PDB file of C-alpha atoms in Angstrom:
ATOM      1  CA  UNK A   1       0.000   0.000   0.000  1.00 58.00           C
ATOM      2  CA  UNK A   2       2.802   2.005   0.675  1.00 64.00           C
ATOM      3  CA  UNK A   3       4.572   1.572  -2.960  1.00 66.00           C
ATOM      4  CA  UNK A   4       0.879   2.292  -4.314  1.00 61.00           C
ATOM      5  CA  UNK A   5       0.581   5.768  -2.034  1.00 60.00           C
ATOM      6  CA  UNK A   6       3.902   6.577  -2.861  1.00 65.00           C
ATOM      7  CA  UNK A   7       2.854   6.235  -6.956  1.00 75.00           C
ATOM      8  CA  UNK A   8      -0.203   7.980  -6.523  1.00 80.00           C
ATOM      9  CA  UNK A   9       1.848  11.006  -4.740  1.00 86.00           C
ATOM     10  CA  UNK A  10       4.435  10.981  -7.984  1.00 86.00           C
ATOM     11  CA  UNK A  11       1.456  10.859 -10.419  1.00 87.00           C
ATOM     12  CA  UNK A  12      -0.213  13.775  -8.757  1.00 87.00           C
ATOM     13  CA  UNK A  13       3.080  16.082  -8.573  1.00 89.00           C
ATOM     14  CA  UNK A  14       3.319  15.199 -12.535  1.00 91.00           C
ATOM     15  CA  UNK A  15      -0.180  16.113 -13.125  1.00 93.00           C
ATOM     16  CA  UNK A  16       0.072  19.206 -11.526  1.00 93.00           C
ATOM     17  CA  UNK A  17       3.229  20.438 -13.346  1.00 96.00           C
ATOM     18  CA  UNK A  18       2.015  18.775 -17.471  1.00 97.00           C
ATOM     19  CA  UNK A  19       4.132  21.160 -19.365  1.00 97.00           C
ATOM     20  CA  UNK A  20       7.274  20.678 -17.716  1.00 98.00           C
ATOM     21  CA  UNK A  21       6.651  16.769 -18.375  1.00 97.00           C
ATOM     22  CA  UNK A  22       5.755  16.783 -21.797  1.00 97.00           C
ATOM     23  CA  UNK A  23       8.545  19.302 -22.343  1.00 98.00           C
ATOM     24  CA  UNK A  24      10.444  16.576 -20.836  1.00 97.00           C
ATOM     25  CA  UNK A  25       9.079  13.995 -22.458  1.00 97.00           C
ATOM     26  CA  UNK A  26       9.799  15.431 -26.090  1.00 97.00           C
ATOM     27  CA  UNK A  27      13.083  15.913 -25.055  1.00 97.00           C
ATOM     28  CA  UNK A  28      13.977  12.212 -23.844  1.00 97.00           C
ATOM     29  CA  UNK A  29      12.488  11.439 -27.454  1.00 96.00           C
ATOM     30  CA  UNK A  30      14.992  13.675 -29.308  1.00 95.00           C
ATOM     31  CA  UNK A  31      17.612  12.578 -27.523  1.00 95.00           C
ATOM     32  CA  UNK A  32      17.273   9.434 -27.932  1.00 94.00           C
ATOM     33  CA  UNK A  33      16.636  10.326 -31.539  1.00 93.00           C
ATOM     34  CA  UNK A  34      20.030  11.607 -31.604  1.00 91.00           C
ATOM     35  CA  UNK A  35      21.575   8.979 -30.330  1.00 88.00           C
ATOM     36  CA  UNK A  36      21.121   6.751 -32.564  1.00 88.00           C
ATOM     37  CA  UNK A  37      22.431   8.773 -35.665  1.00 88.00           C
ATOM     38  CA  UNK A  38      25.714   8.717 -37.170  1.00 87.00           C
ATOM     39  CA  UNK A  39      28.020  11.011 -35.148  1.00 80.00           C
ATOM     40  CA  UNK A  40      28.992  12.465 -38.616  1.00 78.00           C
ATOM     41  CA  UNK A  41      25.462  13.624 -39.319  1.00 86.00           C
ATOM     42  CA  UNK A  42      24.554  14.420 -35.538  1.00 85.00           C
ATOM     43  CA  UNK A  43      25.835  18.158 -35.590  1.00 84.00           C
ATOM     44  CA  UNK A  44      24.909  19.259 -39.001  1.00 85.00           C
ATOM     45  CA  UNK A  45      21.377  18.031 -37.597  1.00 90.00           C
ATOM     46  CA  UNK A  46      21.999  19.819 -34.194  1.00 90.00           C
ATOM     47  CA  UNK A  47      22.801  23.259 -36.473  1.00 89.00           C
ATOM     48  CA  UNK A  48      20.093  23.178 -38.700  1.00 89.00           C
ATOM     49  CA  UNK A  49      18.055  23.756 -35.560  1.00 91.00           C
ATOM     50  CA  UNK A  50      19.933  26.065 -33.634  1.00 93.00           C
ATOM     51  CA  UNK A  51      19.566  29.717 -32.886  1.00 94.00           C
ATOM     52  CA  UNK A  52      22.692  30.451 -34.689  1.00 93.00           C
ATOM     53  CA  UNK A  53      22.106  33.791 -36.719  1.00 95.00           C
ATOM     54  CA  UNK A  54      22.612  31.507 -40.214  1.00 93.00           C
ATOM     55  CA  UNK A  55      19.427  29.547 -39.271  1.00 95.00           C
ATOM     56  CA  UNK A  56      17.705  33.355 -37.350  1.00 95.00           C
ATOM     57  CA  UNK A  57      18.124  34.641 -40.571  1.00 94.00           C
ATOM     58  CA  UNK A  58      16.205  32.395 -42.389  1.00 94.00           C
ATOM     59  CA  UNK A  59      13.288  31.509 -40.034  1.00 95.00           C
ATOM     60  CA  UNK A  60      13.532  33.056 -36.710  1.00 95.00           C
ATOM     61  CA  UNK A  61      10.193  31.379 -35.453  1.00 96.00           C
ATOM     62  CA  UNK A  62      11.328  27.960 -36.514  1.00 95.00           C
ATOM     63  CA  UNK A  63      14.740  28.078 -34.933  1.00 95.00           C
ATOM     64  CA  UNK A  64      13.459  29.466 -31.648  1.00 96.00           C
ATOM     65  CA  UNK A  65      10.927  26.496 -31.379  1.00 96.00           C
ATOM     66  CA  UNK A  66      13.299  23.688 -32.746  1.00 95.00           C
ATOM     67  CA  UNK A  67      16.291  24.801 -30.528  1.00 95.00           C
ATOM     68  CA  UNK A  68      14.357  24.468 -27.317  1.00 96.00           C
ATOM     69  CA  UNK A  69      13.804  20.458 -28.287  1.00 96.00           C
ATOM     70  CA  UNK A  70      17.170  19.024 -27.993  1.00 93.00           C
ATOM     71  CA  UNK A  71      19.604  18.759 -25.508  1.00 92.00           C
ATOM     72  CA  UNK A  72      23.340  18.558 -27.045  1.00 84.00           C
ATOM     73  CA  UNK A  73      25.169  17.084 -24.664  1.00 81.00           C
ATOM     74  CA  UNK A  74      23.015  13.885 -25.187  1.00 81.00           C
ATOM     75  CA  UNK A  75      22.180  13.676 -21.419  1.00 90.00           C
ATOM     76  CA  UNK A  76      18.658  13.296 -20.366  1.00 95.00           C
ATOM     77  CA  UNK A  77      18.908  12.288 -17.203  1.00 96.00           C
ATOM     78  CA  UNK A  78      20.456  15.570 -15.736  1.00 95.00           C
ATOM     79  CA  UNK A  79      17.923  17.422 -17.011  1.00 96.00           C
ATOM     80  CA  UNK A  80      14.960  15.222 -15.914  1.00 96.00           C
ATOM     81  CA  UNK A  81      16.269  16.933 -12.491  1.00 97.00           C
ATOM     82  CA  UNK A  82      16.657  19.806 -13.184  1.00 97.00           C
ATOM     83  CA  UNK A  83      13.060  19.900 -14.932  1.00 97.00           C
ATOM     84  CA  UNK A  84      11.796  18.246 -11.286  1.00 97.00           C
ATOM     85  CA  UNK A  85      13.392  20.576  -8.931  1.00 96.00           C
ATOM     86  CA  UNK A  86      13.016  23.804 -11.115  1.00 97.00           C
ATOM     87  CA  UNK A  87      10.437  23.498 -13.116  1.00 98.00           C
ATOM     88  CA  UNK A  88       8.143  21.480 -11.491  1.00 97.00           C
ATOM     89  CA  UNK A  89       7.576  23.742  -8.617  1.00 96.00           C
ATOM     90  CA  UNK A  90       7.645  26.768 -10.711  1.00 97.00           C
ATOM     91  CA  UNK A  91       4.943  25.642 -13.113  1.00 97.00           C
ATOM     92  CA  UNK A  92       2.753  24.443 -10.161  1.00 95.00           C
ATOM     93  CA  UNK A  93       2.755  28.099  -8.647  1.00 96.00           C
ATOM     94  CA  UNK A  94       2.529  29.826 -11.390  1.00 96.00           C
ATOM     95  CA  UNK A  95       0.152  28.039 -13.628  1.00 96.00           C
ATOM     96  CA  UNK A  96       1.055  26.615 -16.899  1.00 97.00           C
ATOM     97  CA  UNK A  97       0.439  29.526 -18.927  1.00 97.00           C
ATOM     98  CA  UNK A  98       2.626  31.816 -16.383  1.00 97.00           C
ATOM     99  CA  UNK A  99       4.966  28.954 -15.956  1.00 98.00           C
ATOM    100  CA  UNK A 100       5.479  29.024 -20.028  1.00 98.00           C
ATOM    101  CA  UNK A 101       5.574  32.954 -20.489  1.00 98.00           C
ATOM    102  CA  UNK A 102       8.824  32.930 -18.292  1.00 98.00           C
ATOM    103  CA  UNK A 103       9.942  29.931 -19.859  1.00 98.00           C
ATOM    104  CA  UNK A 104       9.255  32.077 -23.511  1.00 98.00           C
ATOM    105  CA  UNK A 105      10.459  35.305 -22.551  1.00 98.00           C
ATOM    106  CA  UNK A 106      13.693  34.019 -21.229  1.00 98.00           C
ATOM    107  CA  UNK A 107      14.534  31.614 -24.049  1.00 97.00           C
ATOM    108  CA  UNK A 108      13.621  34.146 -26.794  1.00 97.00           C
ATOM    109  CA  UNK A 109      14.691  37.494 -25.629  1.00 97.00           C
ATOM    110  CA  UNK A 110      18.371  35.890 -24.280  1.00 97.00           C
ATOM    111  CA  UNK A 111      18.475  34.199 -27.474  1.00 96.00           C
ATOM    112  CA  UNK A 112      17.696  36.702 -29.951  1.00 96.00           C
ATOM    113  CA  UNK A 113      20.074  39.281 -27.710  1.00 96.00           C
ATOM    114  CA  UNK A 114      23.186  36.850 -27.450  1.00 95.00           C
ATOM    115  CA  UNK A 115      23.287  36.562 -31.382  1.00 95.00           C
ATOM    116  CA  UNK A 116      22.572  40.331 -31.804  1.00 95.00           C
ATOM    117  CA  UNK A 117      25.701  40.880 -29.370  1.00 94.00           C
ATOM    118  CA  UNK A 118      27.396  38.019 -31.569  1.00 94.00           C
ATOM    119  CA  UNK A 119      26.405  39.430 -35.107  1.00 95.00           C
ATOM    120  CA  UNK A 120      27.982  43.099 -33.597  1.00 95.00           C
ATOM    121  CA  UNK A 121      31.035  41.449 -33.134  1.00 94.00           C
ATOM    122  CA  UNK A 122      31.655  39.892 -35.807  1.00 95.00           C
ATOM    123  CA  UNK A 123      30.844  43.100 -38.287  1.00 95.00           C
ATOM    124  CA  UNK A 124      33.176  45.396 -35.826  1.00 94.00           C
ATOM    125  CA  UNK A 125      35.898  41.835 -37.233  1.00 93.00           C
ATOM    126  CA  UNK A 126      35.852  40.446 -32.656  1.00 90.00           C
ATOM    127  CA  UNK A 127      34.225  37.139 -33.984  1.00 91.00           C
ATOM    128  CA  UNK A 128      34.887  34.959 -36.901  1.00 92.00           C
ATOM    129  CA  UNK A 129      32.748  35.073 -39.791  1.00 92.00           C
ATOM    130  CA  UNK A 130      32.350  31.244 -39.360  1.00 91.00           C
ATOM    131  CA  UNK A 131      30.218  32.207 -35.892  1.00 91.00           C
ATOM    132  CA  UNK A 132      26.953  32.000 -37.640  1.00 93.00           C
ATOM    133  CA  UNK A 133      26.701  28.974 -38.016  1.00 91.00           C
ATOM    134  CA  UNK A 134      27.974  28.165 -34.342  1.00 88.00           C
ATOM    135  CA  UNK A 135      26.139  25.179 -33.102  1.00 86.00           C
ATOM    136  CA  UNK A 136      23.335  26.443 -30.120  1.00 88.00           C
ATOM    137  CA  UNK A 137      20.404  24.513 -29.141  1.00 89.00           C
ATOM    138  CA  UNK A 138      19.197  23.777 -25.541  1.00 87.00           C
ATOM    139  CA  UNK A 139      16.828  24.952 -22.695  1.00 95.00           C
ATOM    140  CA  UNK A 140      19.707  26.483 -20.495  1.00 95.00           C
ATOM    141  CA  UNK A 141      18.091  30.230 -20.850  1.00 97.00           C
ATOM    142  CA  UNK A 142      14.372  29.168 -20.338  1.00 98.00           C
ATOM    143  CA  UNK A 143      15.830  26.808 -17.398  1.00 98.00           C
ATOM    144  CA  UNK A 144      17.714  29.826 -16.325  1.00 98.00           C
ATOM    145  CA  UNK A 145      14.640  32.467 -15.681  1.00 98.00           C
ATOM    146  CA  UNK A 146      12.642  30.120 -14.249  1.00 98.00           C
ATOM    147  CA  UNK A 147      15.434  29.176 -11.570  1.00 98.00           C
ATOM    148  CA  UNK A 148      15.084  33.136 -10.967  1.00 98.00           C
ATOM    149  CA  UNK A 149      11.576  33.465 -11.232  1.00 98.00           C
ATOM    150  CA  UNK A 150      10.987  31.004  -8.282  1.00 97.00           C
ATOM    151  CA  UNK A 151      13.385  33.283  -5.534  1.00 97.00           C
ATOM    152  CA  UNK A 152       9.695  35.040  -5.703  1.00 96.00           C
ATOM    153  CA  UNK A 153       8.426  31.706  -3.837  1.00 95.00           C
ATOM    154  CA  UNK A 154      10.875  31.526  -0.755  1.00 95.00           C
ATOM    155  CA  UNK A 155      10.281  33.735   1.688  1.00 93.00           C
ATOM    156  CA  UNK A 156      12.345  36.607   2.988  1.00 89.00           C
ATOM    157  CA  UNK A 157      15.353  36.302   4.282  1.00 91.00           C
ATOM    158  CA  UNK A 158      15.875  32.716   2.255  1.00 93.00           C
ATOM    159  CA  UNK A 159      15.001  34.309  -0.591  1.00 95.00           C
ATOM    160  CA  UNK A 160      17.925  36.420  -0.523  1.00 96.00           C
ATOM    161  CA  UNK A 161      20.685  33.456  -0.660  1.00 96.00           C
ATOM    162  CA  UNK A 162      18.764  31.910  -2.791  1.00 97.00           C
ATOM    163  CA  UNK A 163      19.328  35.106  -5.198  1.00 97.00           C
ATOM    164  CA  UNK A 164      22.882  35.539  -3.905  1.00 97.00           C
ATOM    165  CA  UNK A 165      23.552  31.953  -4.919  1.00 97.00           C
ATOM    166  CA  UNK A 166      21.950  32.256  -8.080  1.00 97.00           C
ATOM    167  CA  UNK A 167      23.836  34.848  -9.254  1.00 95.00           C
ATOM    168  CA  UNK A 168      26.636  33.099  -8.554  1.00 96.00           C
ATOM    169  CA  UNK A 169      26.005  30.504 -10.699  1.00 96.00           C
ATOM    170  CA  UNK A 170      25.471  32.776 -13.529  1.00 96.00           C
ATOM    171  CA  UNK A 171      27.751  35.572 -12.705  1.00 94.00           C
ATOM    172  CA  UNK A 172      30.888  34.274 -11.687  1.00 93.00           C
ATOM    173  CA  UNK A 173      31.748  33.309 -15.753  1.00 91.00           C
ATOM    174  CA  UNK A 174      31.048  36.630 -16.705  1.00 86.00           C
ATOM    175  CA  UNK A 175      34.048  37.530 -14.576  1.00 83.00           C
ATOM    176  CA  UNK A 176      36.056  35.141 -16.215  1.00 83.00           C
ATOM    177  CA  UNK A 177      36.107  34.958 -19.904  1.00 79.00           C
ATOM    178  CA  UNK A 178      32.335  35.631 -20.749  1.00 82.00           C
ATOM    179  CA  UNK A 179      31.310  33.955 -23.921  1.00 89.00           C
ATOM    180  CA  UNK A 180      27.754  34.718 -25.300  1.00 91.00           C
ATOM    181  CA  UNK A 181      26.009  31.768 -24.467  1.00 92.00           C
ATOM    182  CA  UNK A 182      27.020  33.373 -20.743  1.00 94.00           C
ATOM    183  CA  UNK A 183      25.830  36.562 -21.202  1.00 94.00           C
ATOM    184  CA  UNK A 184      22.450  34.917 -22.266  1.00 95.00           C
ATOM    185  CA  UNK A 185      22.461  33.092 -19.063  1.00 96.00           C
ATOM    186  CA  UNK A 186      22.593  36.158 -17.235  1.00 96.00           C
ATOM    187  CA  UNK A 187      20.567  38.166 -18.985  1.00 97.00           C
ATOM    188  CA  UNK A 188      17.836  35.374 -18.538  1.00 98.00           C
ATOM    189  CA  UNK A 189      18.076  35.416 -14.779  1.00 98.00           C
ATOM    190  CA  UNK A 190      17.190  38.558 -15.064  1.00 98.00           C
ATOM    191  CA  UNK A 191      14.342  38.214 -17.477  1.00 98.00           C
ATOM    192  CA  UNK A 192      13.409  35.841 -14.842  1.00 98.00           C
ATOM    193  CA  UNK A 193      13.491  38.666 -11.697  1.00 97.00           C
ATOM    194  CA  UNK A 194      11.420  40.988 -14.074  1.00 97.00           C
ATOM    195  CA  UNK A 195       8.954  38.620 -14.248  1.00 97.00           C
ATOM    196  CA  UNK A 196       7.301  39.555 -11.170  1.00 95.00           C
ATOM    197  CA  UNK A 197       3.979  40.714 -12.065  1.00 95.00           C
ATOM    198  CA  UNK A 198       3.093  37.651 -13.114  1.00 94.00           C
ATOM    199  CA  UNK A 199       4.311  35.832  -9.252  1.00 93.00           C
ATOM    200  CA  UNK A 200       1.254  38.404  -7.742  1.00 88.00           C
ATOM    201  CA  UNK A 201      -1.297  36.872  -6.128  1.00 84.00           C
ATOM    202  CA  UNK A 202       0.313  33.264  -6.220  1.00 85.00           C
ATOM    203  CA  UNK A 203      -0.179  32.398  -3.087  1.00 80.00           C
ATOM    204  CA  UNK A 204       1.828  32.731   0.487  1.00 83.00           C
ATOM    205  CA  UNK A 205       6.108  32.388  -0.293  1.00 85.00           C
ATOM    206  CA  UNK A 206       7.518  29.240   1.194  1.00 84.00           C
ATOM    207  CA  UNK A 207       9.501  29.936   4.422  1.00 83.00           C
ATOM    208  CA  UNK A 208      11.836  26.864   5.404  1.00 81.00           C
ATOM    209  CA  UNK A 209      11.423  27.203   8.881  1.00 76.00           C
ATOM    210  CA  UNK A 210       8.319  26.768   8.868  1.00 74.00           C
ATOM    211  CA  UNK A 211       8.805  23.539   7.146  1.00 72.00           C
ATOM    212  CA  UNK A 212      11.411  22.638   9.262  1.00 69.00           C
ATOM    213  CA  UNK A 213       9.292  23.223  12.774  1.00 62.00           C
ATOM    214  CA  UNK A 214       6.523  20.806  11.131  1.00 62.00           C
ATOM    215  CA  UNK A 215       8.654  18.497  10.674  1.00 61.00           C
ATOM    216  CA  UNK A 216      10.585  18.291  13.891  1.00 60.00           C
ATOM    217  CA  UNK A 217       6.801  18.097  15.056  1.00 54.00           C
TER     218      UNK A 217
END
């Protein structure tokens, strides 16, 4: 009965949270997908759908969408999680359709300004001309405004090492060679913080020590 209580708990958390999981699910299907092509053909595949400016260029929409449904470092399981511990939660407070407007404005926005910031440098002759068709596909930026979005759930004074560690995380390589792809991961953290209309009315923050006296109780 236990095994069958504990199921029923897992089911429920899923149910509550169905973008995240189908998000997930797609993405266990691609990557399987890729594994099982020739490694020769696996990042000419990756590129075509990639928010590289050669593939912006042609069909923004499409290579926004595409690039958010593959993971190319071919690991699922890390991400399955992340998705859990980040996503999960978020899209349960939020509501799906708050839940994916972060997810959106993050992806999109740090996407679209990491190129721009790329396609500068290489007219001002900083980048190669090769750069535009630099491989970049993955749910880093959307993963990375939704990590910030949710410091709106803890409760004060958590909330503030939550932020402080967060922008650690994000910070600390733009203090030590900054590529673009880290610049987007900022600047999505902080699509994330401006998100906060959308965290009104959500319901009560989560204080830990309140969770902690119930349970020593």
């Amino acid at each position: 009965m236990r095994i069958v209580g504990g199921l029923s708990r897992v089911w429920a958390y899923v149910r509550g949270a169905p973008g995240t999981y189908v998000w997930l699910g797609v993405l266990f299907v691609t990557t399987v997908a890729l594994h099982h092509m020739p490694p020769e053909f696996e990042e000419h595949f990756l590129r075509r759908r990639s928010t590289n400016l050669h593939e912006l260029s042609r069909d923004p929409v499409r290579a926004l969408v595409a690039s958010a449904m593959w993971i190319e470092s071919g690991h699922w399981v890390p991400y399955a999680f992340l998705y859990t511990v980040f996503h999960a939660p978020a899209e349960r407070w939020l509501g799906t359709a708050r839940w994916l407007a972060v997810c959106a404005l993050a992806h999109v926005v740090a996407s679209l300004v990491s190129e721009g910031m790329l396609l500068e440098a290489i007219r001002r002759g900083r980048a190669p001309y090769a750069a535009v068709d630099t491989l970049d596909v993955g749910v880093s930026y959307a993963l990375a405004g939704v990590i910030a979005v949710l410091a709106y759930r803890i409760a004060a004074p958590w909330r503030y090492a939550y932020l402080l560690a967060v922008t650690a995380v994000f910070g600390l390589p733009l203090a030590a060679g900054p590529t673009f792809t880290d610049v987007g991961h900022f600047l999505a953290v902080l699509l994330g913080l401006a998100c906060y209309p959308l965290v009104r009315g959500r319901g009560k923050a989560w204080n830990p020590k309140e969770t902690l006296a119930g349970l020593r109780g």
